[in-house]
Amino acid sequence: MSHATLRIDGDRLWARLEALGEVGAVHGAAGERGCARLALTDADREGRDLVLSWMHDLGLSVVVDAVGNVVGTRAGTNPQAAAVMVGSHIDTVRTGGRFDGNLGVLGGLEVIETLEQHGVATVHPISVAYFTNEEGARFQPDMLGSLVYVGGMAVEAALDVRAADDGARLGDELARIGYAGPTPCPTATAPHAYFELHIEQGPVLEDQGFTIGAVTGVQGISWTEVTVTGQSAHAGTTPMRLRHDPGFVAAAITTGVRAIATAMAGTQVATVGRCEFHPNLVNVVPATVTLTVDLRNTDEGLLQQAEEVFAALCEQLAGEEGVTIARRTLARFQPVEFDESMIGLVESTARALGHTTMRMPSGAGHDAQMLARVCPTGMIFVPSVDGLSHNIAEYTTPADVVAGADVLLQVVLAAAGAHSAAVH
Ligand code: HGY
Ligand code: MN
Ligand code: MN
């Protein structure tokens, strides 16, 4: 029997989004309601515990691995078959929203609860996962948990990563919040397929009037920590010609990477998101400034070009100002293309459900770009209101949440092989 008429319960999914959104809740002056659950903080633990309780309520068998990835699995009729996995993340940036990552994990739980509710069995097991430290806001690189999960980073190296803000060691924080799990990673068995439902986090779907994005892939990411060391001096007595001012160089780098992106146009983007002065005092020419540069492009060759121009800018500024500039790579991932069969499945499923759909690359990084290394991977985008994300005003309408989760339900059924069963 076809399960094409099966639909998720939108109210139940929205209620979970609201409940998880209250963990680490951040409220804005204009009524915005966001989340702050930086990876491996107490708020992250609280969110993890809540989702874990929902996994147990659904009777899933749950494993926690050595970097804190959590995977809950509903049995299939063929225990030998690899699971169809649905996943994302529940850690957020400091000014995060209630949909980024959360929607993919809770959408997966909703798919399973819908199958349970209607007595639908599947040949393949179905897993729902949340991966550790997808955001990379506290610990770098981003997508760290899923990178380790697929064997792209050694567990030991991951556990030794230090937080940018307070120097905390990832492994210690994992143990502190009780998520240093016993299951080894990388995973012993690759999923049969992986699907991730995610908000677009940009303006394209909304601007062009489409409901579902059939994601073609994820653009390349290059994160660099730049430490500029100059000479601390008195702000009043030091003539301009004698200064070696890392503050000036940091500002030149900030405007310089903007100029690189503007000159390259296309999909090139550049961001200086973090900048710390030392000693950070009104009357002291800084001794050092540490800043981060985030460069991205859908094309690897162009991303390398942007990196080269950026490196040349640093050399030039160092010579002109008489400072030293040290660059440390925090994350570097090449662009990823998803399998055509998975893009087509998302696209045809969305259309069969009566939704408008367009193909598009992802500007943001996602766990899906790591899972694509080990299994067929597809992503479903739903619109972000005003294209906003990594902002507490992030919002996606209930109708679009339901549309995305219904597409997720159907692509999972297509991949997992649904058994004919009575649909109440
Ligand atoms: O940075 C990103 O694109 C993702 O949110 N980690
Ligand atoms: Mn995300
Ligand atoms: Mn994010």
GROMACS .gro file of N, CA, C and O in nm, residues 50-62 70-72 105 109 128-130:
model
   84
   50LEU      N    1   1.692   1.690   2.672
   50LEU     CA    2   1.551   1.697   2.632
   50LEU      C    3   1.526   1.611   2.508
   50LEU      O    4   1.434   1.528   2.504
   51VAL      N    5   1.612   1.626   2.407
   51VAL     CA    6   1.593   1.548   2.284
   51VAL      C    7   1.616   1.400   2.311
   51VAL      O    8   1.544   1.313   2.260
   52LEU      N    9   1.711   1.369   2.397
   52LEU     CA   10   1.737   1.230   2.435
   52LEU      C   11   1.612   1.170   2.500
   52LEU      O   12   1.573   1.056   2.473
   53SER      N   13   1.544   1.249   2.583
   53SER     CA   14   1.423   1.198   2.651
   53SER      C   15   1.314   1.169   2.546
   53SER      O   16   1.241   1.069   2.556
   54TRP      N   17   1.306   1.252   2.444
   54TRP     CA   18   1.209   1.226   2.338
   54TRP      C   19   1.246   1.099   2.258
   54TRP      O   20   1.160   1.024   2.214
   55MET      N   21   1.375   1.078   2.240
   55MET     CA   22   1.418   0.955   2.171
   55MET      C   23   1.376   0.833   2.253
   55MET      O   24   1.323   0.735   2.199
   56HIS      N   25   1.398   0.840   2.385
   56HIS     CA   26   1.358   0.728   2.472
   56HIS      C   27   1.207   0.710   2.472
   56HIS      O   28   1.156   0.598   2.466
   57ASP      N   29   1.133   0.822   2.475
   57ASP     CA   30   0.985   0.813   2.473
   57ASP      C   31   0.937   0.739   2.348
   57ASP      O   32   0.834   0.671   2.351
   58LEU      N   33   1.014   0.754   2.239
   58LEU     CA   34   0.975   0.689   2.113
   58LEU      C   35   1.026   0.546   2.105
   58LEU      O   36   1.008   0.478   2.004
   59GLY      N   37   1.096   0.503   2.212
   59GLY     CA   38   1.142   0.364   2.216
   59GLY      C   39   1.262   0.339   2.126
   59GLY      O   40   1.290   0.226   2.087
   60LEU      N   41   1.336   0.445   2.093
   60LEU     CA   42   1.452   0.427   2.005
   60LEU      C   43   1.567   0.367   2.083
   60LEU      O   44   1.580   0.389   2.204
   61SER      N   45   1.652   0.292   2.016
   61SER     CA   46   1.773   0.246   2.085
   61SER      C   47   1.879   0.352   2.058
   61SER      O   48   1.905   0.389   1.943
   62VAL      N   49   1.936   0.404   2.165
   62VAL     CA   50   2.019   0.524   2.156
   62VAL      C   51   2.165   0.492   2.185
   62VAL      O   52   2.195   0.419   2.279
   70VAL      N   53   2.484   1.177   1.916
   70VAL     CA   54   2.378   1.094   1.972
   70VAL      C   55   2.291   1.043   1.857
   70VAL      O   56   2.245   1.123   1.774
   71VAL      N   57   2.273   0.910   1.850
   71VAL     CA   58   2.196   0.850   1.741
   71VAL      C   59   2.089   0.758   1.799
   71VAL      O   60   2.122   0.665   1.875
   72GLY      N   61   1.962   0.788   1.771
   72GLY     CA   62   1.851   0.703   1.816
   72GLY      C   63   1.795   0.628   1.696
   72GLY      O   64   1.772   0.688   1.591
  105VAL      N   65   1.660   1.777   1.336
  105VAL     CA   66   1.656   1.670   1.436
  105VAL      C   67   1.512   1.641   1.478
  105VAL      O   68   1.466   1.526   1.477
  109LEU      N   69   1.249   1.312   1.440
  109LEU     CA   70   1.168   1.249   1.545
  109LEU      C   71   1.021   1.244   1.504
  109LEU      O   72   0.951   1.145   1.527
  128VAL      N   73   1.779   0.878   1.392
  128VAL     CA   74   1.779   1.025   1.405
  128VAL      C   75   1.904   1.061   1.485
  128VAL      O   76   1.929   1.001   1.590
  129ALA      N   77   1.981   1.156   1.432
  129ALA     CA   78   2.108   1.190   1.497
  129ALA      C   79   2.117   1.340   1.524
  129ALA      O   80   2.070   1.420   1.443
  130TYR      N   81   2.176   1.375   1.640
  130TYR     CA   82   2.229   1.510   1.652
  130TYR      C   83   2.380   1.501   1.672
  130TYR      O   84   2.429   1.425   1.755
   0.00000   0.00000   0.00000
